[in-house]
GROMACS .gro file of C-alpha atoms in nm:
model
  265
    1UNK     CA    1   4.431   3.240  -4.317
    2UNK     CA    2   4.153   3.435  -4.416
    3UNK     CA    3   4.081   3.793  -4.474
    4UNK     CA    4   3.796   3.985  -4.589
    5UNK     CA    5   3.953   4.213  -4.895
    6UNK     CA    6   3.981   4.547  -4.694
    7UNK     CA    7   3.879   4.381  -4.378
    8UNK     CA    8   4.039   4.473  -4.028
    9UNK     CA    9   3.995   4.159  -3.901
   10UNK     CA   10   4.227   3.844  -4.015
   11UNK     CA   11   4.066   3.472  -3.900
   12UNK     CA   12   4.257   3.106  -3.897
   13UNK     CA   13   4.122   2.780  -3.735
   14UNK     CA   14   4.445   2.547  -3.614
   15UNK     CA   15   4.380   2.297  -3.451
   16UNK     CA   16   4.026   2.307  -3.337
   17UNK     CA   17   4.116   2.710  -3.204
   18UNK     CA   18   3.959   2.980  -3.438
   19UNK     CA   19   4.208   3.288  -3.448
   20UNK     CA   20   4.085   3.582  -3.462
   21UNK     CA   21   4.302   3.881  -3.492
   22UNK     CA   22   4.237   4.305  -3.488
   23UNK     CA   23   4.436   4.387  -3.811
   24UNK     CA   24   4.453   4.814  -3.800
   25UNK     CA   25   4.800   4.858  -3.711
   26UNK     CA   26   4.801   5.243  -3.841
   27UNK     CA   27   4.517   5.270  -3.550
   28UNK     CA   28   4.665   5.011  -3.295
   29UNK     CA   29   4.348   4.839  -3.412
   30UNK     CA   30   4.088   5.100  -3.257
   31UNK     CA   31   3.751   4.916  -3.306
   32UNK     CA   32   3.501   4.999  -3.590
   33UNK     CA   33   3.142   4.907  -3.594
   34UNK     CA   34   3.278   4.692  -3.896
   35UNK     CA   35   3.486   4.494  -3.717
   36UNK     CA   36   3.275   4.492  -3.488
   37UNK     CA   37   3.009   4.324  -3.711
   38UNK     CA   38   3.296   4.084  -3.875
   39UNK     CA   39   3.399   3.979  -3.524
   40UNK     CA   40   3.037   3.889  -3.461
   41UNK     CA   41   2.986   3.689  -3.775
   42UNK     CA   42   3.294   3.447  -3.690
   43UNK     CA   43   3.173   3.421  -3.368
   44UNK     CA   44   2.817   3.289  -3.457
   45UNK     CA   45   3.046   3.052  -3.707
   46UNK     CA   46   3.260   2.960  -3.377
   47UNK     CA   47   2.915   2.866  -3.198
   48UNK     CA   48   2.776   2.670  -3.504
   49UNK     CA   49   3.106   2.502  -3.649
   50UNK     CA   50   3.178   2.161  -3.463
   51UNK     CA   51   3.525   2.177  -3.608
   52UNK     CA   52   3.572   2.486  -3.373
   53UNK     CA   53   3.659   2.355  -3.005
   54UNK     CA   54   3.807   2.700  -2.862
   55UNK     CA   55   3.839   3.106  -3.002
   56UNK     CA   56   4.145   3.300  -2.953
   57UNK     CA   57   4.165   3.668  -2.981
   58UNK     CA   58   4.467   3.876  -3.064
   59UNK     CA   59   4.644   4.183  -3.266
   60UNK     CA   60   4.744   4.060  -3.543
   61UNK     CA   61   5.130   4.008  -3.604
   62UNK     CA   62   5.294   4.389  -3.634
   63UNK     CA   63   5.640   4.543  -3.649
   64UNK     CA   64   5.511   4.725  -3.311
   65UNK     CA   65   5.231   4.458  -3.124
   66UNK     CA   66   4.914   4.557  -3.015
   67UNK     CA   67   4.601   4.395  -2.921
   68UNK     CA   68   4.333   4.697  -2.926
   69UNK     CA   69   4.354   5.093  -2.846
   70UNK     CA   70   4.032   5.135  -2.796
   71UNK     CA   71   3.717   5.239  -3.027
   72UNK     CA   72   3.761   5.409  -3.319
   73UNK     CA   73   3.765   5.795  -3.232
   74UNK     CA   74   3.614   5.926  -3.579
   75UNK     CA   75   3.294   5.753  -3.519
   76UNK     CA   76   3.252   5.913  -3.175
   77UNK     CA   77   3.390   6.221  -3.327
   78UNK     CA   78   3.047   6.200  -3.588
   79UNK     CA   79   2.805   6.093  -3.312
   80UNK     CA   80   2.610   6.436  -3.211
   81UNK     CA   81   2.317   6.256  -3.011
   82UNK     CA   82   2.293   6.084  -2.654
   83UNK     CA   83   2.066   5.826  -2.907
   84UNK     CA   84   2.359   5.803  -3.092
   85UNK     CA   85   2.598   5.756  -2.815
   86UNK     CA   86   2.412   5.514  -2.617
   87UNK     CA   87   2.383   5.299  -2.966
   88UNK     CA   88   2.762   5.330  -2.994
   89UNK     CA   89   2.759   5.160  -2.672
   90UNK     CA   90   2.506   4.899  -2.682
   91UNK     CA   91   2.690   4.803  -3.014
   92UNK     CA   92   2.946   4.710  -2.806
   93UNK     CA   93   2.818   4.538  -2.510
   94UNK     CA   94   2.624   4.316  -2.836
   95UNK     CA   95   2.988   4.173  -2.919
   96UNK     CA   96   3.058   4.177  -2.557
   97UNK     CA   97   2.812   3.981  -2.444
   98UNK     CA   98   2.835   3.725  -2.757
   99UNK     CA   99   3.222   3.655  -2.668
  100UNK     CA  100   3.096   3.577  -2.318
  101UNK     CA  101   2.828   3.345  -2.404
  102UNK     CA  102   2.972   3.142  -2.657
  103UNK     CA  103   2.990   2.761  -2.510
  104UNK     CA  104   3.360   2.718  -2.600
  105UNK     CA  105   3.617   2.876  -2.402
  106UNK     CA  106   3.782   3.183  -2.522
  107UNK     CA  107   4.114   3.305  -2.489
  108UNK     CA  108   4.306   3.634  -2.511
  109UNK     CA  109   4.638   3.684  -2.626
  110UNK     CA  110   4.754   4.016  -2.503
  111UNK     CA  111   5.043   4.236  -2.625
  112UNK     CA  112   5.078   4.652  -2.680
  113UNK     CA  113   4.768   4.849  -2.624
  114UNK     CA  114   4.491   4.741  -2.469
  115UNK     CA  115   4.268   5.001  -2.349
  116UNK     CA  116   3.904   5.129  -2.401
  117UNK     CA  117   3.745   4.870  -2.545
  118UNK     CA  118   4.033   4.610  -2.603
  119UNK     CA  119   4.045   4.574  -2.261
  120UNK     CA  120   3.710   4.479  -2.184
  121UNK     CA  121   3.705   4.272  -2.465
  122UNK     CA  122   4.003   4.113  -2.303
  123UNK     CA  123   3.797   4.038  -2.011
  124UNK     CA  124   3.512   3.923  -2.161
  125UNK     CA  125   3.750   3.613  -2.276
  126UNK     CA  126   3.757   3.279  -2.049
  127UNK     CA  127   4.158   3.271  -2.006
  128UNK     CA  128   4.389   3.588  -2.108
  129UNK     CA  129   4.766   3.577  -2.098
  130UNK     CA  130   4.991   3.886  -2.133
  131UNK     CA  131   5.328   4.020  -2.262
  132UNK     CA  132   5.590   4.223  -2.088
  133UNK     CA  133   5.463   4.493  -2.366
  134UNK     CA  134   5.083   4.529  -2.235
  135UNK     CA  135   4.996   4.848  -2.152
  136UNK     CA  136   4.582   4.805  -1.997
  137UNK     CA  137   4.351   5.053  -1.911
  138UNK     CA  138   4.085   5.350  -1.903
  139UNK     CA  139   4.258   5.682  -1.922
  140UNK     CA  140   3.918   5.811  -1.993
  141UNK     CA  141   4.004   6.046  -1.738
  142UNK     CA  142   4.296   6.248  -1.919
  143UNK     CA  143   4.181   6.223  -2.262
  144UNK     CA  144   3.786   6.257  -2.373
  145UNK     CA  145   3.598   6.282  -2.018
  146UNK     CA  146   3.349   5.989  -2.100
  147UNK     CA  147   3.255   5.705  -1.888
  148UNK     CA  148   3.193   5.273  -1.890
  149UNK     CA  149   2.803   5.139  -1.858
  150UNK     CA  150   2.737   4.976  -1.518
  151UNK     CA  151   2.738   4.675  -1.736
  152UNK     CA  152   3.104   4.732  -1.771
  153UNK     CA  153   3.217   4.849  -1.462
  154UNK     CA  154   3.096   4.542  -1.352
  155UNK     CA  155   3.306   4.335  -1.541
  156UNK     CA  156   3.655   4.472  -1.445
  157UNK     CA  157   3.547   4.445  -1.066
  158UNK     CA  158   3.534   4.103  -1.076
  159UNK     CA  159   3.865   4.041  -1.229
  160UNK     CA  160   4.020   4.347  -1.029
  161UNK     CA  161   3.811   4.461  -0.773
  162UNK     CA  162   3.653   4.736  -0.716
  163UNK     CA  163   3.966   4.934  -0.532
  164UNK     CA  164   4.178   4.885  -0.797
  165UNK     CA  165   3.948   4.982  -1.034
  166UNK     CA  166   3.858   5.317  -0.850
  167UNK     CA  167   4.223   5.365  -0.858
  168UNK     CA  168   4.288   5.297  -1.242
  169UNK     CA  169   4.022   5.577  -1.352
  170UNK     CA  170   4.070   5.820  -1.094
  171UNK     CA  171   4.457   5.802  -1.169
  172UNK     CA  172   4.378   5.755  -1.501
  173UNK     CA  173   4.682   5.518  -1.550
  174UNK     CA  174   4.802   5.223  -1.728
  175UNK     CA  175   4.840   4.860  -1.568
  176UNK     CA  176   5.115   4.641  -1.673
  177UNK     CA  177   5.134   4.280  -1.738
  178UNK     CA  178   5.267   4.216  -1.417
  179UNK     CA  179   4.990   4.434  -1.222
  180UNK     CA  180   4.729   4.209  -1.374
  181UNK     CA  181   4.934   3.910  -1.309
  182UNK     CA  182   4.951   4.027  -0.957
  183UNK     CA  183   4.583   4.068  -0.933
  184UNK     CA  184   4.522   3.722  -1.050
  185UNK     CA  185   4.318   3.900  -1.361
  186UNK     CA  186   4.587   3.690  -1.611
  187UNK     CA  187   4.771   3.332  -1.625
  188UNK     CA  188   5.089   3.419  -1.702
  189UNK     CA  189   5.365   3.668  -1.887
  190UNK     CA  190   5.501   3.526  -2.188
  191UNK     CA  191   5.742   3.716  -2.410
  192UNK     CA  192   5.585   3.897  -2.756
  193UNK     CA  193   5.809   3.645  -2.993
  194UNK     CA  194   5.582   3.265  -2.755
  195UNK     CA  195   5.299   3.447  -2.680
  196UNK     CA  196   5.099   3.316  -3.000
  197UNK     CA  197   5.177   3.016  -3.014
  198UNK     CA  198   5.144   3.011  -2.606
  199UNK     CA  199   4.757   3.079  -2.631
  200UNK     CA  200   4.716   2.794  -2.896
  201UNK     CA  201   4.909   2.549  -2.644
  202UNK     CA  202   4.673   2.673  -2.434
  203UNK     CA  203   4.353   2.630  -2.659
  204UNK     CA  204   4.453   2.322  -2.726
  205UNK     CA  205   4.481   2.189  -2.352
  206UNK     CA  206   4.109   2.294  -2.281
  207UNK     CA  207   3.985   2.088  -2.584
  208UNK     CA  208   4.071   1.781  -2.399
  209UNK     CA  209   3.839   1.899  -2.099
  210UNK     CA  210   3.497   1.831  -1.997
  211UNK     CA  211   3.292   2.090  -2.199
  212UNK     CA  212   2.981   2.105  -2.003
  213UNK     CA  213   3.173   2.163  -1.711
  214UNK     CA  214   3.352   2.469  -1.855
  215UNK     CA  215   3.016   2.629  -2.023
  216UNK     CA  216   2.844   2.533  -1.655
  217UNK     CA  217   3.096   2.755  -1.496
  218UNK     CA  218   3.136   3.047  -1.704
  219UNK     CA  219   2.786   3.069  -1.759
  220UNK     CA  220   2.719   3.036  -1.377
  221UNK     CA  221   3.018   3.278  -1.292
  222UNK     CA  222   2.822   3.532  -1.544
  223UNK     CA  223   2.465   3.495  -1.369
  224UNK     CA  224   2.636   3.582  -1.030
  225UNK     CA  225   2.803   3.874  -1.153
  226UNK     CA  226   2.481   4.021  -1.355
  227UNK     CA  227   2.263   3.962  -1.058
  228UNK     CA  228   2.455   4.208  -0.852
  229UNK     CA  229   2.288   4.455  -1.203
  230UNK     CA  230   1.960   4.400  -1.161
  231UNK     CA  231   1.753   4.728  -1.103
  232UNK     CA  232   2.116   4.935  -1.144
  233UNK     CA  233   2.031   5.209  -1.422
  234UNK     CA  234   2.299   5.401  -1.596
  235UNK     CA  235   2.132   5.574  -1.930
  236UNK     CA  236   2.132   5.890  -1.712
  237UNK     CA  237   2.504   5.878  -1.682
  238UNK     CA  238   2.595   5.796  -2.017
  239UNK     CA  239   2.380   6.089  -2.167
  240UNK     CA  240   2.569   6.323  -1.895
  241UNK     CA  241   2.918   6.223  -2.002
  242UNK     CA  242   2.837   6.175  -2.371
  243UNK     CA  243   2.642   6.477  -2.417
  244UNK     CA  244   2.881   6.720  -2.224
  245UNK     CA  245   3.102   6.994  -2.382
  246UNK     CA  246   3.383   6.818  -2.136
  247UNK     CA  247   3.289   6.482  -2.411
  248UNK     CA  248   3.352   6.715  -2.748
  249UNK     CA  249   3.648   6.886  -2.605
  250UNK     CA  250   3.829   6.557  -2.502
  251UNK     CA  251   3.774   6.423  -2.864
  252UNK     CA  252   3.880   6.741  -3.018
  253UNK     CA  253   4.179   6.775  -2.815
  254UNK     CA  254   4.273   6.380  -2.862
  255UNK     CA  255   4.199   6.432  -3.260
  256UNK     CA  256   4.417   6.756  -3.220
  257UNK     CA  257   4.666   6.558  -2.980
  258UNK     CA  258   4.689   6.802  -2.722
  259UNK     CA  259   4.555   6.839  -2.332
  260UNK     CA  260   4.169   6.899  -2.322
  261UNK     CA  261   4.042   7.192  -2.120
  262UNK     CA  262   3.824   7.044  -1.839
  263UNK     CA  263   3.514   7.230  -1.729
  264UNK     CA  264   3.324   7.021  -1.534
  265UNK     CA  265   2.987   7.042  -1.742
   0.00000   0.00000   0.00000
């Protein structure tokens, strides 16, 4: 195992799979732009290490399991401009983007909280398999009033589809393991105590498969759904959320942990 002294993240290649697993339990692993950073430097070692055949992504053993609540609310709390904002989120579509072009075929092992961010890091993996404890989704809603790039819209439609996505934000509720089961968005429910060493059964079976023909597919499954982008603007709608009192007063209220005031501007 290794871990960078006061890192966040924890790593582990087994058997051709590099682990690599959020470990912030007193935030239910919230992302920081330093994990963010550390996530991208074992990725670029995932790309260039021939040893490495497949990555897995997880939370990191806990007494209560999680995979990832989100970003990390005291860095949006200190962002002031839309420059600022809009950084915040092309930081993140960086690392999402890297998890979906790496040649080898990623999986996610899901448990706890998985919203915000976790959960479309989740779907930027190849494979993703759940426990009964997943709790997945955008309550952006009910607690700080901002909204997802086009970018990232677009990714949960084509694992849920646009209805059900409408219907996750609007009711700003939670999706269980069987809901995404359901919707064909993961493989299968395995209980909290198999699900680790499910995903590296799982790693392991797609080492013994054609490579090319995986990369070929993922990569041509990701041109089809970026084409449907092309021309589709959405700085305009980040600034409006980002840069509204409705924006301050959600992060104040979630910081405070009570109901935000909504006013619409």
């Amino acid at each position: 195992m290794l871990t960078v002294p006061h890192s966040h993240i924890r790593s582990e290649l087994k058997n051709g799979a590099l682990w690599i697993m959020f470990d912030r339990p007193s935030a239910r692993n919230a992302m920081t732009t330093d994990m963010e950073h550390q996530i991208l430097s074992l990725c670029q070692r995932a790309a260039d290490d021939e040893a490495v055949k497949a990555v897995i992504f997880a939370g990191a053993p806990a007494e209560k399991p999680a995979f990832m609540a989100g970003a990390d609310f005291g860095e949006l709390e200190s962002a002031t401009t839309s420059a600022e904002f809009v950084a915040l989120e092309r930081s993140s579509e960086t690392l999402l983007e890297t998890i979906e072009g790496l040649r080898k075929p990623t999986v996610a092992a899901i448990a706890g909280a998985c919203v915000g961010q976790g959960a479309l890091l989740a779907m930027s993996c190849d494979i993703r398999l759940a426990s009964p404890s997943l709790k997945f989704g955008f309550p952006i809603a009910r607690t700080v009033g901002n909204c997802l790039s086009a970018k990232n819209y677009a990714r949960l439609t084509v694992n849920l589809g646009v209805a059900r996505v409408r219907d996750m934000v609007f009711s700003a509720s939670l999706l269980s393991a069987n809901d995404l089961r359901e919707a064909g968005t993961i493989r299968e429910v395995v209980e909290d105590d198999r699900l680790h060493s499910r995903a590296q059964e799982i790693a392991e079976h797609v080492q013994t498969l054609a490579p090319l023909t995986l990369w070929a597919t993922k990569t041509s499954l990701l041109r089809l759904r970026d084409a449907s982008l092309l021309g589709v603007q959405d700085d305009d709608l980040l600034s409006a959320c980002y840069m509204s009192a409705d924006f301050q007063e959600g992060v104040r209220a979630f910081m405070e942990k009570r109901r935000p005031v909504w006013q619409g501007r």
